[in-house]
mmCIF file of C-alpha atoms in Angstrom:
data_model
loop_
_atom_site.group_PDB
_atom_site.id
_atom_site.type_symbol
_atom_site.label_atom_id
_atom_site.label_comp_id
_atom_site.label_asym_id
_atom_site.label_seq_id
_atom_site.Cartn_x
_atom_site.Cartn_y
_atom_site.Cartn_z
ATOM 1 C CA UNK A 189 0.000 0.000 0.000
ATOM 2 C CA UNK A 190 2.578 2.636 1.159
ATOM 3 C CA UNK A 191 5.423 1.223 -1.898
ATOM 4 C CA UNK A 192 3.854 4.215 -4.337
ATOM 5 C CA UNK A 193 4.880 6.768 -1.907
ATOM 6 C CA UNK A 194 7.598 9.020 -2.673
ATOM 7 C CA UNK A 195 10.588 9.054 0.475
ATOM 8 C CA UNK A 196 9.597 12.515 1.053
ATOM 9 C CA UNK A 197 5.376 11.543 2.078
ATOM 10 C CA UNK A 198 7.050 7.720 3.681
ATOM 11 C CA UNK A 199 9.675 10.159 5.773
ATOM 12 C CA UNK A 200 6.543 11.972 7.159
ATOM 13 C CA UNK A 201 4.233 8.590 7.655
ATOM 14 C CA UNK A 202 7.445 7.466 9.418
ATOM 15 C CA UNK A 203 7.016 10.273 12.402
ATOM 16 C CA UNK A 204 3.819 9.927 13.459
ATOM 17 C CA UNK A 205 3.258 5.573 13.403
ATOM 18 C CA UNK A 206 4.649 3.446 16.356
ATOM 19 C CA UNK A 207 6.336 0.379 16.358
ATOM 20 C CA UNK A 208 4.391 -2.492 18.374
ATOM 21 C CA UNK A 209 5.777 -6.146 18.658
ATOM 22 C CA UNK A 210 2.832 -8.921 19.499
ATOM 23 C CA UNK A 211 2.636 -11.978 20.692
ATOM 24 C CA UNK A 212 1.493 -15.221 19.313
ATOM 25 C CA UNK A 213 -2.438 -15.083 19.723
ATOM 26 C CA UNK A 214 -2.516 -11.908 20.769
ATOM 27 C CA UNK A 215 -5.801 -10.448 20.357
ATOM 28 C CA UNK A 216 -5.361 -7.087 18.140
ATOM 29 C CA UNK A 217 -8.989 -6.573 17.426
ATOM 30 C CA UNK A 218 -12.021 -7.733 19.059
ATOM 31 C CA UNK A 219 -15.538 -7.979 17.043
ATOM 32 C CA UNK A 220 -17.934 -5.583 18.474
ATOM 33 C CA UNK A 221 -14.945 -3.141 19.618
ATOM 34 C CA UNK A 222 -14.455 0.283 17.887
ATOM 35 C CA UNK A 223 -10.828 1.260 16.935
ATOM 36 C CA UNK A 224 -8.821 4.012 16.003
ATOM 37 C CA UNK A 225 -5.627 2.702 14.230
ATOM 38 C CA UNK A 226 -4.742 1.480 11.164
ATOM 39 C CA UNK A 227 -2.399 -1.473 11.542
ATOM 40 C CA UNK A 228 0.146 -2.552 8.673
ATOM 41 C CA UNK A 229 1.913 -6.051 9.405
ATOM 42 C CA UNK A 230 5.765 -5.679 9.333
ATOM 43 C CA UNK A 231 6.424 -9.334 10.416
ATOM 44 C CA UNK A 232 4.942 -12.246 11.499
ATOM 45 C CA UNK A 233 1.249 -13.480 10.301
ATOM 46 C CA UNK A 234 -2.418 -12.456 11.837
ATOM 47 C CA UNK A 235 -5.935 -14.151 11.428
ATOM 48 C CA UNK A 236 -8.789 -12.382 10.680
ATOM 49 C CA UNK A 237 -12.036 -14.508 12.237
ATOM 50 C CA UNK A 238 -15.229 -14.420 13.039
ATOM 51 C CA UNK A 239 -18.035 -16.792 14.860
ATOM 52 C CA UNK A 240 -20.404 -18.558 13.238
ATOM 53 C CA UNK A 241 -23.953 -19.078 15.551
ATOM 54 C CA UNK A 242 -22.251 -22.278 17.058
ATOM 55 C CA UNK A 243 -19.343 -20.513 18.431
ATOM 56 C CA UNK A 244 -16.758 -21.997 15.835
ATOM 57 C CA UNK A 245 -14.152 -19.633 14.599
ATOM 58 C CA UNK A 246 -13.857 -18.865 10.694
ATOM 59 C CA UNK A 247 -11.037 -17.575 9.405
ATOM 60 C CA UNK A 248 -12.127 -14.468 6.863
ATOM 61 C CA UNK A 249 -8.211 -13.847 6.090
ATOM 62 C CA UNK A 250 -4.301 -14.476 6.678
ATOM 63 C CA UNK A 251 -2.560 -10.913 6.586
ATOM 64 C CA UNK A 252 1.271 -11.403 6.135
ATOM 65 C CA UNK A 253 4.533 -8.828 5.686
ATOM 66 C CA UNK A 254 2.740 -5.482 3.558
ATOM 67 C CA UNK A 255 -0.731 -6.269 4.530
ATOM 68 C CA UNK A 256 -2.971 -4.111 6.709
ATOM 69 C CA UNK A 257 -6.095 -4.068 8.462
ATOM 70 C CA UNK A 258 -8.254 -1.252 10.091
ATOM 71 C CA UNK A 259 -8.308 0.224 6.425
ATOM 72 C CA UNK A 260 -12.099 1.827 7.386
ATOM 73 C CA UNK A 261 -11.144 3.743 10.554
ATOM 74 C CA UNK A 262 -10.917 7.179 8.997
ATOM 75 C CA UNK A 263 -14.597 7.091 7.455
ATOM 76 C CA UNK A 264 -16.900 5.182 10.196
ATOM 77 C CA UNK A 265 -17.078 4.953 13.838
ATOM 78 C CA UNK A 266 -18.619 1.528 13.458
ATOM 79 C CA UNK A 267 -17.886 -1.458 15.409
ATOM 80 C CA UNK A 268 -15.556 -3.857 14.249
ATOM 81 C CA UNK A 269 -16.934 -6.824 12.131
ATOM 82 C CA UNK A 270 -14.437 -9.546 12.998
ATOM 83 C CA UNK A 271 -11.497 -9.761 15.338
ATOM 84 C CA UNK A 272 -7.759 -9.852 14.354
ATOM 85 C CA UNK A 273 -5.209 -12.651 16.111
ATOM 86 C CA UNK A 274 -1.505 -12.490 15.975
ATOM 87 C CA UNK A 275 -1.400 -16.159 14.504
ATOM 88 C CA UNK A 276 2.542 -16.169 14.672
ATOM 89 C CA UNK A 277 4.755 -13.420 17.152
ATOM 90 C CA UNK A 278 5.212 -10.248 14.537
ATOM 91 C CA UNK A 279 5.258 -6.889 14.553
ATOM 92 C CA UNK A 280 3.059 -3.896 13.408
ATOM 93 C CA UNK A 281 3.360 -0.231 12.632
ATOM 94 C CA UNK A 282 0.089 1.219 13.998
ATOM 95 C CA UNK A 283 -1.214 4.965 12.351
ATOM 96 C CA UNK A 284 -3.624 6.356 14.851
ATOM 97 C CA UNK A 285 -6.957 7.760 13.374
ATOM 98 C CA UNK A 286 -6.712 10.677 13.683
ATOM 99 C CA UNK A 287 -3.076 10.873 11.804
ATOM 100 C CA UNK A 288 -4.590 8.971 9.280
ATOM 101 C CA UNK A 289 -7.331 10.507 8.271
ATOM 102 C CA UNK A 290 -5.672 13.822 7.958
ATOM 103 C CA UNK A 291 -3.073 12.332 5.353
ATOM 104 C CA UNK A 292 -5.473 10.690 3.379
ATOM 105 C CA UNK A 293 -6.994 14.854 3.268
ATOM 106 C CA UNK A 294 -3.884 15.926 2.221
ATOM 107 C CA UNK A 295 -3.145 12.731 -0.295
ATOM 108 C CA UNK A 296 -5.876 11.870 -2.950
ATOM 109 C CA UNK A 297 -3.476 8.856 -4.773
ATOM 110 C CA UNK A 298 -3.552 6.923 -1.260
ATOM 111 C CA UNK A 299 -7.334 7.485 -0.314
ATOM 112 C CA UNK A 300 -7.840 5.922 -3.967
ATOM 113 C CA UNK A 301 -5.750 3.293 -3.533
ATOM 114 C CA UNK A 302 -7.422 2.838 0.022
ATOM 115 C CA UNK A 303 -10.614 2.616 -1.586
ATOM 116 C CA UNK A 304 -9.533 -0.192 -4.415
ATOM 117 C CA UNK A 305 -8.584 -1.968 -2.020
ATOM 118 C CA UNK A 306 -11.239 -2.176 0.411
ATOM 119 C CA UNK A 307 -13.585 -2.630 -3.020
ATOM 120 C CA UNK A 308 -11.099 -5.844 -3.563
ATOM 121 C CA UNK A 309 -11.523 -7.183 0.160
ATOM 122 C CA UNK A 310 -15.549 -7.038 -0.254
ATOM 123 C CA UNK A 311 -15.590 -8.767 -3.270
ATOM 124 C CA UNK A 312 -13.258 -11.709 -1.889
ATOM 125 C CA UNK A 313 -15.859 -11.833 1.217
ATOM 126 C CA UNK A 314 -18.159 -11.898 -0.749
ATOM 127 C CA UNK A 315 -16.937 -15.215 -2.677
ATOM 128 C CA UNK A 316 -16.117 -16.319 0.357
ATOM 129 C CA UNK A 317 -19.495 -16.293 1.633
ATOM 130 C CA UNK A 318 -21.058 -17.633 -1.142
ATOM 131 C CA UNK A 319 -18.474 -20.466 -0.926
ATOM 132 C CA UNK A 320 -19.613 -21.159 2.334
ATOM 133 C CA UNK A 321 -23.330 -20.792 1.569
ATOM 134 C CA UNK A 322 -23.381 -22.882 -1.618
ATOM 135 C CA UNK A 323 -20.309 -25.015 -2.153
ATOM 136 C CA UNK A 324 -19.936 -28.556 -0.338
ATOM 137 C CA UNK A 325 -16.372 -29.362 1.188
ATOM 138 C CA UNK A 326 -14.850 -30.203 -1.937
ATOM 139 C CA UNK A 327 -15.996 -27.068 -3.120
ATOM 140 C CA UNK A 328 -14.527 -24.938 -0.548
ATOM 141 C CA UNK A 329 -12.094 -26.581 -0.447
ATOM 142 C CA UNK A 330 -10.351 -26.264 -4.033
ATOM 143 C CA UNK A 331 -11.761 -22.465 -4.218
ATOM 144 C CA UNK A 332 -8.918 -21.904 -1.570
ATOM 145 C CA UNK A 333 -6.457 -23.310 -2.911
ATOM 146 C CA UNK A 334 -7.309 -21.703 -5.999
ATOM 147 C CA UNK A 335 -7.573 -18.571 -3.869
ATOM 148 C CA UNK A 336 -3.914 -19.216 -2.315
ATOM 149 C CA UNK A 337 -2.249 -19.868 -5.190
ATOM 150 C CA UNK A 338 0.514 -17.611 -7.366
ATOM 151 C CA UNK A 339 0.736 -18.509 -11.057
ATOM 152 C CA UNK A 340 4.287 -19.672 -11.750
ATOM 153 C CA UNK A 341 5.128 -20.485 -15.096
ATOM 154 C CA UNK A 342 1.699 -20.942 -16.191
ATOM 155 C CA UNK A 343 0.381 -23.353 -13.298
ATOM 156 C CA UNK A 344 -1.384 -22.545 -10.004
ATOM 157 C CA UNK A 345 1.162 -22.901 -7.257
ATOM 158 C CA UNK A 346 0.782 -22.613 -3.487
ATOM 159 C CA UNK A 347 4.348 -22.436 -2.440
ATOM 160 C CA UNK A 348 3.747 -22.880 1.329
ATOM 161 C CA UNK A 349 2.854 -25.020 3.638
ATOM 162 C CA UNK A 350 -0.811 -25.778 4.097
ATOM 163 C CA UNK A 351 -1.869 -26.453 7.686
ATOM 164 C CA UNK A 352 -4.963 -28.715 7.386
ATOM 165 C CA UNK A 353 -6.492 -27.211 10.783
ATOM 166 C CA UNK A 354 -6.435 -23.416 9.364
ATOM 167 C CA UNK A 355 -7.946 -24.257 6.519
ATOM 168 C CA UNK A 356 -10.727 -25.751 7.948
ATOM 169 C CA UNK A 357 -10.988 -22.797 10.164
ATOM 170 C CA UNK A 358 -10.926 -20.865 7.093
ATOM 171 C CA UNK A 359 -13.723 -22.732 5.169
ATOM 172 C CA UNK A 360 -16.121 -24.103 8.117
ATOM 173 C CA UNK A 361 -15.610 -27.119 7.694
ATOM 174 C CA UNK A 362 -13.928 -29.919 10.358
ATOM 175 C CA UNK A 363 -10.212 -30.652 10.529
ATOM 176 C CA UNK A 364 -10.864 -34.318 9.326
ATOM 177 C CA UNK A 365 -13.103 -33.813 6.967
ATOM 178 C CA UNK A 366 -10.243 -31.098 5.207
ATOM 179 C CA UNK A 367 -7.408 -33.600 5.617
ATOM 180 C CA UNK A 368 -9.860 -36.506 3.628
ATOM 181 C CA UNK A 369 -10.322 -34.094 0.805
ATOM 182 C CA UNK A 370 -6.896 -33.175 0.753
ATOM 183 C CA UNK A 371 -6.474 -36.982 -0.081
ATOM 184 C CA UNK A 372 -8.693 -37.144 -2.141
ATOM 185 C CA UNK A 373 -7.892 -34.548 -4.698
ATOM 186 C CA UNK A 374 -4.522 -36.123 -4.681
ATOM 187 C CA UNK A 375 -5.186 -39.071 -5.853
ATOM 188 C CA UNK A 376 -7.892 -38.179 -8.262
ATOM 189 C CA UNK A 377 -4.934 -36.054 -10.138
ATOM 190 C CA UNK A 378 -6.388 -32.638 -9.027
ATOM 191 C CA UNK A 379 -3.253 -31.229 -7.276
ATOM 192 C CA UNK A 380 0.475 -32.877 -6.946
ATOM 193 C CA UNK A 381 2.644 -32.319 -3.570
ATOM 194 C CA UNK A 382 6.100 -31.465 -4.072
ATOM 195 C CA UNK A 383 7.512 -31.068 -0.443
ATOM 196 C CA UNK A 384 5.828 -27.951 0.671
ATOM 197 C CA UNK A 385 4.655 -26.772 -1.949
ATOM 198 C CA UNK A 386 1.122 -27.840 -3.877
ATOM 199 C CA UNK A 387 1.136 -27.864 -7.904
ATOM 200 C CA UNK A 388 -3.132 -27.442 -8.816
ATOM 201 C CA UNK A 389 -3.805 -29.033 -12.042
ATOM 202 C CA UNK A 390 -6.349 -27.390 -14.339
ATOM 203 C CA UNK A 391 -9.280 -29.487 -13.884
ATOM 204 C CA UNK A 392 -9.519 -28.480 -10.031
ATOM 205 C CA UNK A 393 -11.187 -25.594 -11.215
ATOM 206 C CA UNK A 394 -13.888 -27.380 -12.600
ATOM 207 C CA UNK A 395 -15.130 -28.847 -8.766
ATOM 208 C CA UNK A 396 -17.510 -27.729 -6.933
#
């Protein structure tokens, strides 16, 4: 988000954020809480959840190095939608609102690129939701990796390791029941395993 900048705007940014280092499952956000920060992720990783009506977390989003969250501080007072967990000790830079929203004022590119983005994160809620909604298991299941996945000369590539637990988390759907899908796309030929990493073949696209 803050790469466009030119060092003159980043020098300025750089005088009025702070420096916080959290803890593994640290609680950054808490649904139902109104904030005043925006938070950008330096190091580490952090899960964005919420609760579904039995009490079972879903994971909404995994927010890594460049990522951010709190985006929507400077234009509502709202409560927050979802809580934010440090998933892995990390560190953030944390703008406080009222910082913010006067350099968004003062910079037009940033509040645009502010606004794409937030456009972008709806829309991926969105599918997710309808994923959820419409989709069985095997469904979710290969929209994610779909979701994860980089293309590397020409194929879908998740070049990480895929922790069966989050990913049910992610999806709503049980640990096992992940872990026997998982299985089963591999040996129907819909994705290879190649130490870490996970090569999707074309036709995974076509389940749902």
């Amino acid at each position: 988000m803050f790469s466009m900048l030119p060092e003159d705007q980043l020098t300025l940014l750089t005088k009025v954020v702070r420096r916080n280092s959290v803890a593994r499952g640290a609680t950054i956000i808490t649904a139902g809480d109104v904030t005043d920060s925006l938070y950008v992720v330096i190091s580490g990783r952090f899960k964005v959840i919420i609760g579904d009506k039995s009490g079972r977390e879903i994971i909404l989003a995994m927010l890594g190095p460049g990522e951010y969250f709190g985006e929507m501080v400077p234009i509502e007072d709202n409560p927050r939608s979802a809580s934010v967990i440090a998933a892995e000790h990390g560190e953030l830079l944390v703008l406080a609102k009222h910082e913010f929203r006067k350099y968004l004022q003062d910079n037009f590119e940033m509040a645009m690129t502010m606004l794409r983005c937030a456009v972008q994160r709806l829309r991926a809620a969105d599918r997710k939701i309808g994923r959820l909604a419409l989709m069985d298991v095997y469904g979710r299941v290969a929209g994610h990796l779909l979701e994860m996945s980089k293309t590397i000369n020409g194929r879908h590539v998740i070049a990480q390791k895929i922790v069966n637990q989050q990913m049910a988390d992610t999806i709503g759907a049980s640990r096992e029941m992940v872990s026997k899908v998982m299985k089963d796309l591999r040996a129907g030929g819909f994705i290879e395993m190649r130490g870490n990493s996970i090569y999707l073949r074309d036709n995974i696209a076509l389940i749902d």
